């Protein structure tokens, strides 16, 4: 099978999705990756649109497989969630991101993705509390990003954990707003500090009236509820111009920067330059 070459394998994988046998192999390899330093974090700036300055970074995990090369998170995160490996992986991500942010001179925010499995784990809050104490990171500088789908699994448990996390001073953002099991009642039920509008709406905002109307409505909602809005996946100047015109609070996307190794942002985290 190896002789078929990786090109064939990649093509197959991208067209058909990861097959069962392949998933099992990946699961096995992911366990190894956790202990053999194949995982790393990249960071993507989040920009305050009023000041134009970087307010923080979202940490995104990367896996460089020794034979396959880069495996996208959209492939291995679901596997990690199904197998429970996400608990270990998530703790590694959280710890690495907090240690990184604690080392910055500029008191910028660090946003970390947290999956449903983690949010529902009984020791999650205690882990965060211990980590903040260990790293000395100010709780207000940490923001966890959660999707609505993550909340829905077990509402009560999720809500209880979120309240405790917020009581620590940690911020909570609703990720991918507008996709999945979106419901406006979630905005009222859960104590979010801000909303990240999914990139699928931003992508077409400058040439699609429906997307523009949706984004406008979400921005209005944010104002009414006093919830800052961050627009995800801003790739073009037209998109940014639209968002500025509609008074969107913050944005993130390739227009500003792709997610990069933190060394690419040395000046920013030192507080000596803007971007
Ligand atoms: P997400 O949290 O919605 O992250 C945003 C994704 O969009 C990232 O993909 C990012 O690289 C990509 N992106 C950012 N700006 C742009 C843009 O302007 N255009 C386009 N086309 N894409 C942009 P990535 O890094 O591949 O991550 C995919 C998803 O995997 C994330 O979506 C998140 O759900 C999950 N993920 C990544 N890292 C972690 C992690 O550490 N823990 C957990 N639980 N999930 C993670
Ligand atoms: Ca996110
Ligand atoms: Ca998102
Ligand atoms: Ca997403």
JSON list of C-alpha atoms in Angstrom, two decimals, residues 60-63 70-79:
[
{"chain": "A", "resi": 60, "resn": "UNK", "atom": "CA", "xyz": [-4.33, 27.20, 16.88]},
{"chain": "A", "resi": 61, "resn": "UNK", "atom": "CA", "xyz": [-2.84, 23.73, 17.14]},
{"chain": "A", "resi": 62, "resn": "UNK", "atom": "CA", "xyz": [-0.71, 22.17, 14.41]},
{"chain": "A", "resi": 63, "resn": "UNK", "atom": "CA", "xyz": [0.33, 18.56, 13.96]},
{"chain": "A", "resi": 70, "resn": "UNK", "atom": "CA", "xyz": [0.85, 18.56, 8.26]},
{"chain": "A", "resi": 71, "resn": "UNK", "atom": "CA", "xyz": [-2.47, 17.01, 9.30]},
{"chain": "A", "resi": 72, "resn": "UNK", "atom": "CA", "xyz": [-5.21, 19.69, 9.49]},
{"chain": "A", "resi": 73, "resn": "UNK", "atom": "CA", "xyz": [-7.04, 20.24, 12.81]},
{"chain": "A", "resi": 74, "resn": "UNK", "atom": "CA", "xyz": [-10.32, 19.63, 11.00]},
{"chain": "A", "resi": 75, "resn": "UNK", "atom": "CA", "xyz": [-9.09, 16.04, 10.55]},
{"chain": "A", "resi": 76, "resn": "UNK", "atom": "CA", "xyz": [-7.54, 15.25, 13.91]},
{"chain": "A", "resi": 77, "resn": "UNK", "atom": "CA", "xyz": [-9.59, 17.35, 16.37]},
{"chain": "A", "resi": 78, "resn": "UNK", "atom": "CA", "xyz": [-12.78, 15.32, 15.69]},
{"chain": "A", "resi": 79, "resn": "UNK", "atom": "CA", "xyz": [-10.78, 12.10, 16.18]}
]
